[in-house]
Coordinates of C-alpha atoms and ligand atoms in Angstrom, one line a residue:
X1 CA -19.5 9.3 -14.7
X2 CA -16.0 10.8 -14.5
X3 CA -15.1 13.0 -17.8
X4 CA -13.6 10.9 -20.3
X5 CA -9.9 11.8 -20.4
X6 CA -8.7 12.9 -24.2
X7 CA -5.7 10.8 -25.8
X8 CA -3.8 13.6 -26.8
X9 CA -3.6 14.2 -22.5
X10 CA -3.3 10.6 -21.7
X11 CA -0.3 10.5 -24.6
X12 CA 1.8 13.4 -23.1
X13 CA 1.2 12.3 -19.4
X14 CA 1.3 8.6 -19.8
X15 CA 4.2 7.2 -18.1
X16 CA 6.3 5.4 -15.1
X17 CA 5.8 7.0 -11.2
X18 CA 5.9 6.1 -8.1
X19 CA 2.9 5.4 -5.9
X20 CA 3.9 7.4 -3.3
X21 CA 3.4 5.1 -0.2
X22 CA 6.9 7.1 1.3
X23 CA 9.0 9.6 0.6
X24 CA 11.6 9.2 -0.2
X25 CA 10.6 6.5 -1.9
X26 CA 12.3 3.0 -1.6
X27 CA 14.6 4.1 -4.6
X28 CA 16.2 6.1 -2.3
X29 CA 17.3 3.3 0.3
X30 CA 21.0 2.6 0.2
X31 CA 23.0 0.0 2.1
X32 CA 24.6 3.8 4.3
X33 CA 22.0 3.1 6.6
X34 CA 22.5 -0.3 8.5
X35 CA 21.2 -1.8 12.2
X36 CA 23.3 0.6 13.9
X37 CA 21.9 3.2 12.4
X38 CA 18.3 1.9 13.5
X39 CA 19.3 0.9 16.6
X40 CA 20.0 4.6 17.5
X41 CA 16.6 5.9 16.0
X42 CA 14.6 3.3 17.9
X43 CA 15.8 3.5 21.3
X44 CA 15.9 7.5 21.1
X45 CA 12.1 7.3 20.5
X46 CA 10.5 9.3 23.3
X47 CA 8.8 6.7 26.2
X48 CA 4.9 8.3 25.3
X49 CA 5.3 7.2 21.6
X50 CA 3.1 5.3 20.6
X51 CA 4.0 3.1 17.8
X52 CA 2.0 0.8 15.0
X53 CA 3.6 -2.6 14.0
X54 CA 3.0 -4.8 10.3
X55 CA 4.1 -8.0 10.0
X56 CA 5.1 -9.5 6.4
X57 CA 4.6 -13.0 5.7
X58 CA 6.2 -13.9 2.4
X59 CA 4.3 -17.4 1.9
X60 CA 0.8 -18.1 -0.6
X61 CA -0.7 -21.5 -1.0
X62 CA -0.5 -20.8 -4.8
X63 CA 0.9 -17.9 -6.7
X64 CA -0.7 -15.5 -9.0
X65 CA 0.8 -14.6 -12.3
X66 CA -0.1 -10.8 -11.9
X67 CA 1.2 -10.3 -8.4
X68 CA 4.4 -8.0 -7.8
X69 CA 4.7 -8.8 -3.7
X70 CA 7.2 -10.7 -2.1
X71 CA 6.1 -14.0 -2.0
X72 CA 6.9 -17.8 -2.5
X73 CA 5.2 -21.2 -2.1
X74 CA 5.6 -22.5 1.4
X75 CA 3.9 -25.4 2.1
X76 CA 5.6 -27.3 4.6
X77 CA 4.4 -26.9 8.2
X78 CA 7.7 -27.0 9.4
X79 CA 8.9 -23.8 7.4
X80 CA 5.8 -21.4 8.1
X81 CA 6.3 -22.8 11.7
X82 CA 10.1 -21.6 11.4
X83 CA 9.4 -18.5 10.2
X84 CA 7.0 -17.8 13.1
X85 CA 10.0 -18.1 15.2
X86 CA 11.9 -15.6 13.2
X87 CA 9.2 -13.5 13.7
X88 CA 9.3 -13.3 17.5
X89 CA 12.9 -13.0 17.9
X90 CA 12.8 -10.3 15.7
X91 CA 10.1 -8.3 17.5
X92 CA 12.1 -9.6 20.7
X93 CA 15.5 -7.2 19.7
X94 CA 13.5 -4.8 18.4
X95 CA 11.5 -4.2 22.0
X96 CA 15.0 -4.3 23.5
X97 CA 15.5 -1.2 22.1
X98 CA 12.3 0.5 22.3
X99 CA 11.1 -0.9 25.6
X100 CA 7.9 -2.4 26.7
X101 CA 4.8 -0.9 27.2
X102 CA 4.4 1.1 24.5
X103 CA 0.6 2.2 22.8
X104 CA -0.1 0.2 19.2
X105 CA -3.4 2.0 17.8
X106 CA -2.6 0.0 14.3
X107 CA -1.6 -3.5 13.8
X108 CA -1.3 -5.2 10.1
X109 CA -0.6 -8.6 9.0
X110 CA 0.0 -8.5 5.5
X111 CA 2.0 -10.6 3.0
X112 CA 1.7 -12.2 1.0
X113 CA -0.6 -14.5 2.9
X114 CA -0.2 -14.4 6.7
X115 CA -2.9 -16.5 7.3
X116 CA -0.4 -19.4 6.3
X117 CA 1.2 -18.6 9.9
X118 CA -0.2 -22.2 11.9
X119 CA -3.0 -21.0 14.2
X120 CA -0.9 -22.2 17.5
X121 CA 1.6 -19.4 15.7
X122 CA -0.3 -16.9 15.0
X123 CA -1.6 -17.1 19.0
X124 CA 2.1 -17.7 19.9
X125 CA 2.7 -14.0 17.7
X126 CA -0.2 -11.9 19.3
X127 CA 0.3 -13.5 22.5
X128 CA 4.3 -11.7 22.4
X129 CA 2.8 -8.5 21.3
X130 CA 0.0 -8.4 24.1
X131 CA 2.7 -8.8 26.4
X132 CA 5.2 -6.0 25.0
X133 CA 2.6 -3.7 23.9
X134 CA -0.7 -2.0 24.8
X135 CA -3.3 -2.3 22.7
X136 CA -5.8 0.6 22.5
X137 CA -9.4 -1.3 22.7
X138 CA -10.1 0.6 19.9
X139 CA -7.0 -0.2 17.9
X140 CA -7.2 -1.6 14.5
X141 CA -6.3 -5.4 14.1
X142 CA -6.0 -6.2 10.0
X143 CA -4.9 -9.2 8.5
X144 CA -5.1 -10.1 4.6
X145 CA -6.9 -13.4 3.8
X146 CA -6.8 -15.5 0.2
X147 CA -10.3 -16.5 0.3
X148 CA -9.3 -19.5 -2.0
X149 CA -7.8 -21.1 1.0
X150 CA -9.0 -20.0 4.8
X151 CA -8.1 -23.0 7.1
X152 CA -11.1 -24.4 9.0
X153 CA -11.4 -22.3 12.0
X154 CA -9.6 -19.6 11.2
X155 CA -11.9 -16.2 10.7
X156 CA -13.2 -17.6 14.5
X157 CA -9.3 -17.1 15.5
X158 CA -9.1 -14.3 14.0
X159 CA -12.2 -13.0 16.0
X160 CA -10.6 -14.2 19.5
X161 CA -7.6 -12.7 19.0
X162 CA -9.3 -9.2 18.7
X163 CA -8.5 -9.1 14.8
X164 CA -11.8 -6.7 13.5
X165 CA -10.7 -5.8 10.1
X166 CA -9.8 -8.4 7.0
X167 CA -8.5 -7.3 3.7
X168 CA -9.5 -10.3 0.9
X169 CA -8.0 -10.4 -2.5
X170 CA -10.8 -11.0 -5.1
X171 CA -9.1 -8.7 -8.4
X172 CA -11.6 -9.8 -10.8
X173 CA -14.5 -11.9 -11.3
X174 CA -14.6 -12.7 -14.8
X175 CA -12.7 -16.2 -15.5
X176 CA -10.7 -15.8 -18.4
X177 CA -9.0 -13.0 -16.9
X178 CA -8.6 -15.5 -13.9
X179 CA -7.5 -18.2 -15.9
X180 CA -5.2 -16.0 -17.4
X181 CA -3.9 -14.7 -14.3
X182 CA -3.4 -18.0 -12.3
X183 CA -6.0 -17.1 -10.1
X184 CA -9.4 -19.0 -10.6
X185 CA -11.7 -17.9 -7.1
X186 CA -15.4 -18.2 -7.8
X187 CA -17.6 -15.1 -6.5
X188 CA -19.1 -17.8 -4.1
X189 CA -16.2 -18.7 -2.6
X190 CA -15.8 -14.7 -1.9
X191 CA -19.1 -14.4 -0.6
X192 CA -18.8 -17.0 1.6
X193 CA -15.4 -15.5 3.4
X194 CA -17.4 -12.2 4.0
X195 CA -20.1 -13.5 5.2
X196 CA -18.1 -16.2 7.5
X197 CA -16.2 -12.8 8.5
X198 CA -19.7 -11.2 9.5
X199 CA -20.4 -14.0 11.2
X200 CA -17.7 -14.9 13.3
X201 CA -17.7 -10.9 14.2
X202 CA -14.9 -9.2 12.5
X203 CA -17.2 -6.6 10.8
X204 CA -14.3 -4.6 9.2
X205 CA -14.2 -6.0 5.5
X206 CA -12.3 -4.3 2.5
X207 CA -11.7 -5.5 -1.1
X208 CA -8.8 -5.6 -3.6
X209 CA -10.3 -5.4 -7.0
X210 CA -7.4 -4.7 -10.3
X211 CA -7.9 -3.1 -13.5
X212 CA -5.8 -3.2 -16.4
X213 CA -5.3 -7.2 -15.9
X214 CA -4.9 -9.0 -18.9
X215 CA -8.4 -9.6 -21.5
X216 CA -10.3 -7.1 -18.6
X217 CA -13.0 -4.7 -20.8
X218 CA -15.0 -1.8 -19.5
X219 CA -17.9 -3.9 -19.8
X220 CA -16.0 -6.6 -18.0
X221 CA -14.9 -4.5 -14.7
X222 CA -18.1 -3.4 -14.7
X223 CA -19.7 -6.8 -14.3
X224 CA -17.0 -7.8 -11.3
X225 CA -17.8 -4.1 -9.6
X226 CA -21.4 -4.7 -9.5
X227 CA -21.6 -8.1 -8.2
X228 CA -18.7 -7.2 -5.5
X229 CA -20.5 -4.0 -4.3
X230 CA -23.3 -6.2 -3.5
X231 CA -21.3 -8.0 -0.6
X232 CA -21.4 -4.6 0.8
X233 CA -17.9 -4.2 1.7
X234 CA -16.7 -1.1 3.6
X235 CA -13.6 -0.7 1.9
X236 CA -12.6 -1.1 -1.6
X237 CA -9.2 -0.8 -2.9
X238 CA -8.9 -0.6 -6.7
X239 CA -5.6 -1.2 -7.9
X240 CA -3.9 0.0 -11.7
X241 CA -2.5 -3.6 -12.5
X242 CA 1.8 -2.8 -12.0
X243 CA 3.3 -4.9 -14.8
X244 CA 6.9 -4.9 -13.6
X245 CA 8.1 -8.4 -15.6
X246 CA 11.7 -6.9 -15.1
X247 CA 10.9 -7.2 -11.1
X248 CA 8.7 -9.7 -10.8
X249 CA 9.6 -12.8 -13.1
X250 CA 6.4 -14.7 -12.5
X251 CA 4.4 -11.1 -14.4
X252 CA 6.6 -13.1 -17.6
X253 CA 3.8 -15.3 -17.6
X254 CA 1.2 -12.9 -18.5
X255 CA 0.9 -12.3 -22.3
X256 CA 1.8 -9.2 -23.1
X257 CA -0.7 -8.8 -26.1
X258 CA -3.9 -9.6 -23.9
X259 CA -2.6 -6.8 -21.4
X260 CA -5.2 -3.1 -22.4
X261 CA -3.7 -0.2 -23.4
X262 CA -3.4 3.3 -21.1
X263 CA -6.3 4.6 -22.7
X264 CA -8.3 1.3 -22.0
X265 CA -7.2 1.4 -18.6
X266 CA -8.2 5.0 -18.1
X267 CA -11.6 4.0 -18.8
X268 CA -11.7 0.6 -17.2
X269 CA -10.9 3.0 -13.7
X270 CA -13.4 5.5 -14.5
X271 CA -16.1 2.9 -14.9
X272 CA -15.6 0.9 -11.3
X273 CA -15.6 4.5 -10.0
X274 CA -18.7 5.1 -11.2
X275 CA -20.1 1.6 -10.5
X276 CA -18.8 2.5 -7.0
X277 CA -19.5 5.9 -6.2
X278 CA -23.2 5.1 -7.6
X279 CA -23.4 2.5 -5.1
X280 CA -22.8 5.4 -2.4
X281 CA -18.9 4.7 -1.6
X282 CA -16.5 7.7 -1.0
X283 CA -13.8 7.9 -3.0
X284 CA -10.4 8.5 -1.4
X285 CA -7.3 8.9 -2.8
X286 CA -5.7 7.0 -5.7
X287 CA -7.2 3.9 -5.3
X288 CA -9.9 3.6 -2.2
X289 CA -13.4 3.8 -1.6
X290 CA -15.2 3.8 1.3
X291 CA -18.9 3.3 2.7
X292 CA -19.5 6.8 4.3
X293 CA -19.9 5.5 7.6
X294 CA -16.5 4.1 7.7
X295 CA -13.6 5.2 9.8
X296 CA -11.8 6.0 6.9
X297 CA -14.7 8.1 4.9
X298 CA -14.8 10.0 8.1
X299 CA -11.1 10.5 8.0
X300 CA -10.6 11.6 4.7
X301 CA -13.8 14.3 5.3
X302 CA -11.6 15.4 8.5
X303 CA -8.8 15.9 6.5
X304 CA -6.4 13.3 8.8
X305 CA -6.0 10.4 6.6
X306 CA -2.4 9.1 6.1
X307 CA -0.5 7.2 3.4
X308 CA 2.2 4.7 4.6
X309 CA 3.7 1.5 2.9
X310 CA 0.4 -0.2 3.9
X311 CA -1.3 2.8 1.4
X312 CA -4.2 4.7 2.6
X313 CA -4.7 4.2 6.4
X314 CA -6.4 6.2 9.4
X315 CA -2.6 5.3 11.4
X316 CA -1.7 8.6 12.5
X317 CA 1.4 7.5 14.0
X318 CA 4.9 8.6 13.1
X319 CA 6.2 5.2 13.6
X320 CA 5.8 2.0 11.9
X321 CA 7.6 -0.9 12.9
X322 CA 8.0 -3.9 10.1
X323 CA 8.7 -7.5 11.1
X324 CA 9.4 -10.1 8.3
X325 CA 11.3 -10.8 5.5
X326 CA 11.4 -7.1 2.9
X327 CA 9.0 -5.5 5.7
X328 CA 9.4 -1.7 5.1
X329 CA 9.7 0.7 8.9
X330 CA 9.5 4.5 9.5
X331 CA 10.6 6.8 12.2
X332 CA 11.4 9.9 12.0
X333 CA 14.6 9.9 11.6
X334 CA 14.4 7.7 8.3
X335 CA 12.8 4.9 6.5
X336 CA 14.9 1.6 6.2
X337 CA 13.6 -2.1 5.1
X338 CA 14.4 -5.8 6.0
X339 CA 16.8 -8.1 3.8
X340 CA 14.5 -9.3 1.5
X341 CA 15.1 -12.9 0.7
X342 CA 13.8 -14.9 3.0
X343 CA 16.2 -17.4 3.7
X344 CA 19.0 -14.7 4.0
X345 CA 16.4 -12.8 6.8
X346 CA 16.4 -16.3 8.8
X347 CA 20.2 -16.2 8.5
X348 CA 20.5 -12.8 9.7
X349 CA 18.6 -13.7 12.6
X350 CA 20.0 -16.8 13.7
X351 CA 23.5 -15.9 12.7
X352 CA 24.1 -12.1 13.6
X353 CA 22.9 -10.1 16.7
X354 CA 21.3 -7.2 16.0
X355 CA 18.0 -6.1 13.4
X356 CA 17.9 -7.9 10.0
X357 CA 18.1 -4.8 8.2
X358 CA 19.3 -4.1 4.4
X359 CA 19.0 -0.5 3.8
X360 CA 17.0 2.9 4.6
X361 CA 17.9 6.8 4.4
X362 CA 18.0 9.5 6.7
X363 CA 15.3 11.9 5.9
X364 CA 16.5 15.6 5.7
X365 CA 14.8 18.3 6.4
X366 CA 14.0 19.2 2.3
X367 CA 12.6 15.1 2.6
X368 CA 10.8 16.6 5.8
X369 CA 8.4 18.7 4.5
X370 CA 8.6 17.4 0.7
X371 CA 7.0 14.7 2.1
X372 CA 4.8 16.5 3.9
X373 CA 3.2 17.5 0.9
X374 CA 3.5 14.8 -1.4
X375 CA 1.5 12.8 1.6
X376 CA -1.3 15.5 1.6
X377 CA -1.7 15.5 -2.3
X378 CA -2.0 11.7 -2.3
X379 CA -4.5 11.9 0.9
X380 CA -6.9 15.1 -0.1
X381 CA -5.7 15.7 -3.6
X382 CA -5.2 18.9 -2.5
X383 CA -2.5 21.0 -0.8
X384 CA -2.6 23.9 1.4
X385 CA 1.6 25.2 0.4
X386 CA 1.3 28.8 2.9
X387 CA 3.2 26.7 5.7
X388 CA 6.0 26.0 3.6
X389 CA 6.6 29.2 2.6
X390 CA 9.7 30.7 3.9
X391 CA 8.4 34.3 5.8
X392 CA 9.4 37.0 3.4
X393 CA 8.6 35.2 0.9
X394 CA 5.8 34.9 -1.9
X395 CA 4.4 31.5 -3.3
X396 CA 5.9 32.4 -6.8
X397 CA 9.8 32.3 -5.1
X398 CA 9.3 29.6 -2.6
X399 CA 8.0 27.3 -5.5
X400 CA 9.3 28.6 -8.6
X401 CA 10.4 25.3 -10.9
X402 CA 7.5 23.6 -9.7
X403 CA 4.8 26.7 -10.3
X404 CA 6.7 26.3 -13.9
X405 CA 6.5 22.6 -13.6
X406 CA 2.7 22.5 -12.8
X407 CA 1.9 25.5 -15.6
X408 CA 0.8 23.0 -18.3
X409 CA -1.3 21.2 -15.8
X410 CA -3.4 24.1 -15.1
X411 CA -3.4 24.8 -18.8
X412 CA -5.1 21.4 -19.4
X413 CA -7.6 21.8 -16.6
X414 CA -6.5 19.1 -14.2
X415 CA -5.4 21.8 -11.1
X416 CA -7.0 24.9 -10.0
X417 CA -5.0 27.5 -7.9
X418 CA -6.7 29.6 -5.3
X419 CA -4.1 31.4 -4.2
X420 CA -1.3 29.1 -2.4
X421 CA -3.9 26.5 -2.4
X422 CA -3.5 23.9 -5.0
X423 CA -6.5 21.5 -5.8
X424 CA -6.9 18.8 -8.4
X425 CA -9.8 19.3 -10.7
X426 CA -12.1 16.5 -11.5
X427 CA -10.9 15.8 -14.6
X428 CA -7.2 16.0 -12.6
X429 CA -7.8 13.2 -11.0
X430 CA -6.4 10.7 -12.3
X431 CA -3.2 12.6 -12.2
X432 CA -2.5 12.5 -8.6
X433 CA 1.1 11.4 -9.0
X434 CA 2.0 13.6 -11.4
X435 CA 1.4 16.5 -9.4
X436 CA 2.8 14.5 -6.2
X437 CA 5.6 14.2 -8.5
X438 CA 6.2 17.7 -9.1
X439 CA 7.2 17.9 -5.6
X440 CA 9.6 15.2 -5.3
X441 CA 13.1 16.3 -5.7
X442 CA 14.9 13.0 -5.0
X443 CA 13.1 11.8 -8.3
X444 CA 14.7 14.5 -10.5
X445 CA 17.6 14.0 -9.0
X446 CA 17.8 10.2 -9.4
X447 CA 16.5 10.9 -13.4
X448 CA 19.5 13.1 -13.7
X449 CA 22.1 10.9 -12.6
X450 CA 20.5 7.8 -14.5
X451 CA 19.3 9.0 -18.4
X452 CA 19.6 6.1 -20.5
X453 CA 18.7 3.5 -18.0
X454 CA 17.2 0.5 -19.5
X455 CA 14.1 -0.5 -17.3
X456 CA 12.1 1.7 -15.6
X457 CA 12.1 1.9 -11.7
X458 CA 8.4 2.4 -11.5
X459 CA 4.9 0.9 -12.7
X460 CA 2.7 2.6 -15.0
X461 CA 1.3 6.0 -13.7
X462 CA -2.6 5.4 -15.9
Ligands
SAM1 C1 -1.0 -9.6 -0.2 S1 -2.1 -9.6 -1.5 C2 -3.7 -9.8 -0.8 C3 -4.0 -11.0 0.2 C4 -4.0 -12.4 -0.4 N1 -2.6 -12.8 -0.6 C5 -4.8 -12.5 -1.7 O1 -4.2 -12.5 -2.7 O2 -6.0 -12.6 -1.5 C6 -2.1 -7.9 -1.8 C7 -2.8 -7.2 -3.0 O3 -1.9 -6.5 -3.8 C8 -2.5 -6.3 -5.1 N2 -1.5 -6.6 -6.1 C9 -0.6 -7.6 -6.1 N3 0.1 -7.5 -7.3 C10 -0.3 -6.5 -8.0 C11 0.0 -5.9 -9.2 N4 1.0 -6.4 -10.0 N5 -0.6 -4.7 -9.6 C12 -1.6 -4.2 -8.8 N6 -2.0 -4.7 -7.6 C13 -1.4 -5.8 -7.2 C14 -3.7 -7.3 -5.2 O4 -4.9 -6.5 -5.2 C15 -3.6 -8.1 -3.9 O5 -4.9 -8.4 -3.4
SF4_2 S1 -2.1 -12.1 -4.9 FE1 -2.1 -12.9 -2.9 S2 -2.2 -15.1 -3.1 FE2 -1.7 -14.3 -5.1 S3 0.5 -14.5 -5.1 FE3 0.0 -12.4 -4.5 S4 0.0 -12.5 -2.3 FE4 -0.1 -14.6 -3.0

C-alpha cells in the first residue's frame, strides 16, 4: 500500500486548487470573449479538423446532496423534450460555421443525467449528428447513466445508436453515507445496469466511486471498492468529495461535522488505490484506474493520454465542441462556456441569433505552452521541460521562481529531478496539483489581485 503521508506534510500542503481539467482554468473566463469572438475561431478551423463534440444535459430524476454539477429536477416530458430542441438548433448554428462533414473520434453525453433526453430525442440528437458529422467506426460514444433510474429500453438504445462506452454513478456503497448523501442505490441495482450494459453490447463500463463523503471510514471505502471491483469494470474514476457549499447550495445539506478530515481523506484514497491496484487496475492520473487492457491503460503507457473538461480521456483532438446549458468548448484559439442557467440558454436561443455563449479567454502563447505542461503533469505525473527551454538558455534561467517554488518539494521527497526531467515520487503523488500549480501563472496572478477574498475559488486539493 501507498506510503502513509505524514501530518506535518499534509498540514503545510493542505489546501484549495484547481483540478486542472483546462488551462487557463474557468477562473480565467471573462464576459471579453462573446459569440463573435467564437464565431471567428470556429469557422477559421482548417476543413481536415477533426473535431469531438459533449453534450450537457442539466436534468436528474432526483438530486444528490453531495453533487457540485449543474443540474435541476426536470420531470416533465414536455421540458426535457424542449430542451432537446435547444439542443439541435444549437449544434445547427454551430455547423454553420464549421461546415459539414467533419471527423468526430469522441462523442460525450454527460450531465447531469442525459439519459433524461426522451428516447425519440435522443434518436432525433444522433440522427442530426450522423448527418453533419463522420463518425470514425472506431470513435468513442459515452453517455453517463444514474443507475437508480434507466428507462425500460434504454441500454438496448443506447447499443443501436452505436453508444459502446457508459459512465454510471455509484460513489459509495455503504447506506448511511447514502442516506446521508440523498442518494440511496443498492449494489444490486448497480450490478444489474452493468450487467444489462454487457448484455445489450456496450462493453465499455467505467465507475464513479467518492471519498471524503460524509460518515465514509477507511474500513468503509474499503468495503464499497471491493465489492465494486468485482463487477469488473474497465474504468474507475475515484473522486476527492469537492465540498463547495458557497457554490453549490444543495452541498448545505450535508453536515459539516460528519464530513472526514484531510488526513482521513488522505488515507481513505490510499486505501481504494490499493483495493484497486491489487485487483490489477492501472492507475492514471489523479483520479483513474484502468484494467490494463483498456484503451486508456494503453494510452497512458504510450504517453498520449489527454485531460479535458471531461478529465482524463484518450480524445487527442484540439477541439471540443460543448452543446447545452454551462457546456465548456476549446479550440485553439481559446476556451469559452455556455450561459449557464438553463432557462436563460433557451432564451438565448430562441431570442438571439448567434451561439449562446457567456464567456471564454483567448489563450496566449505563455497559456500555450503553460498548459502544455500542466496537461502533461496531470496525464504522466511527469514532465519532460527541455522543449520549453528558450535555446541559450539553461533549465535554472528558463524556470527560475518555479525551480525555487518546487525546492521544498524535492526536499520532502515528493519530486525527483533528472536533469530537466521532473517526476513525481511515489510518495508525491498525491500532490499532482501542487506541482501542476507551480506552473500556472494565471493562478498567482489572480491570488495577487484578490488577497483577502472570503471564499475560496477552488475545492480541496487532499
Ligand atoms: C453527472 S454525474 C454521473 C451520472 C449520473 N448523474 C449519476 O449520478 O449516476 C457526474 C459525477 O461527478 C461526481 N461528482 C459530483 N459531485 C461531486 C462532488 N461534489 N465531489 C466529487 N465528485 C462529484 C460523481 O462521481 C458523479 O458520478
Ligand atoms: S450525482 Fe448524478 S444524479 Fe446525483 S445530482 Fe449529480 S448529476 Fe444528478
Amino acid at each position: 500500500m501507498a506510503a502513509k503521508i505524514s501530518s506535518d506534510l499534509i498540514a503545510r500542503y493542505a489546501g484549495n486548487l484547481p483540478r486542472y481539467t483546462s488551462y487557463p482554468t474557468a477562473v480565467s473566463f471573462t464576459d471579453a470573449i462573446g459569440p463573435q469572438d467564437v464565431a471567428s475561431w470556429l469557422k477559421a478551423l482548417p476543413a481536415e479538423q477533426s473535431v469531438s463534440l459533449y453534450f450537457h444535459v442539466p436534468f436528474c430524476d432526483e438530486l444528490c446532496r453531495f453533487c457540485a454539477c449543474n443540474t435541476a429536477v426536470m420531470r416533465q416530458e414536455e421540458g426535457r423534450k424542449a430542451y432537446g430542441a435547444l439542443l439541435l438548433e444549437e449544434m445547427r448554428r454551430v455547423i454553420a460555421l464549421i461546415g459539414q462533414g467533419r471527423l468526430v473520434r469522441h462523442l460525450h453525453f454527460g450531465g447531469g443525467t442525459p439519459t433524461t433526453l426522451p428516447q425519440d430525442v435522443l434518436r432525433e440528437v444522433m440522427a442530426a449528428v450522423r448527418r453533419a458529422f463522420q463518425i470514425a467506426p472506431d470513435a468513442e460514444l459515452a453517455m453517463e447513466m444514474d443507475p437508480r433510474h434507466v428507462p425500460e429500453g434504454m441500454l438496448p438504445l443506447l447499443a443501436e445508436l452505436g453508444f459502446n462506452r457508459i459512465s454510471f454513478g455509484v460513489q459509495d456503497l455503504n447506506p448511511r453515507v447514502q442516506e446521508t448523501c440523498g442518494r440511496v442505490q443498492s449494489y444490486e441495482q448497480t450490478l444489474a445496469c452493468v450487467q444489462q450494459a454487457h448484455a445489450a453490447g456496450v462493453h465499455g463500463v467505467n465507475i464513479d466511486l467518492i471519498y471524503g463523503l460524509p460518515y465514509q471510514t477507511v474500513e468503509s471505502v474499503k468495503d464499497t471498492a471491493q465489492r465494486i471491483v468485482a463487477m469488473r469494470p474497465d474504468r474507475l474514476a475515484v473522486f476527492g468529495y469537492a465540498h463547495v457549499p458557497w457554490k453549490q447550495k444543495r452541498q448545505q445539506l450535508i453536515p459539516q461535522e460528519a464530513l472526514p478530515g484531510t488526513e482521513e481523506r488522505v488515507e481513505q484514497a490510499a486505501m481504494i488505490d490499493h483495493v484497486l491496484v491489487e485487483a490489477g487496475y492501472k492507475p492514471i492520473g489523479l483520479d483513474h484506474y484502468a484494467h490494463p487492457d483498456d484503451a486508456m491503460a494503453r494510452a497512458y503507457e504510450a504517453g498520449t493520454l489527454h485531460r479535458n473538461f471531461q478529465g482524463y480521456t484518450i480524445d487527442s483532438s484540439p477541439v471540443l465542441l460543448g452543446m447545452g446549458a454551462s457546456s465548456i468548448s476549446m479550440t485553439p484559439e481559446g476556451y469559452y462556456q455556455n450561459i449557464p442557467s438553463t432557462a436563460a440558454y433557451g432564451r438565448a436561443l430562441k431570442e438571439q441569433d448567434g451561439l449562446p455563449i457567456a464567456r471564454g479567454v483567448f489563450r496566449t502563447q505563455d497559456d500555450r505552452w503553460r498548459g502544455k505542461v500542466i496537461e502533461t503533469i496531470m496525464c504522466l505525473s511527469a514532465v519532460d521541460l527541455t522543449p520549453y527551454i528558450p535555446e541559450g538558455q539553461a533549465l535554472s534561467q528558463a524556470f527560475a521562481a518555479e525551480l525555487e517554488a518546487l525546492r521544498s518539494f524535492e526536499e520532502d521527497g515528493l519530486i525527483h529531478w533528472q536533469g530537466n526531467h521532473l517526476s513525481l515520487t511515489e510518495k508525491g503523488k498525491p500532490f499532482l496539483r501542487h506541482v501542476a500549480a507551480v506552473f500556472d501563472a494565471r493562478q498567482k496572478e489572480l491570488a495577487a489581485k484578490q488577497t483577502g477574498q472570503a471564499t475560496p475559488r477552488f475545492s480541496a486539493s487532499l
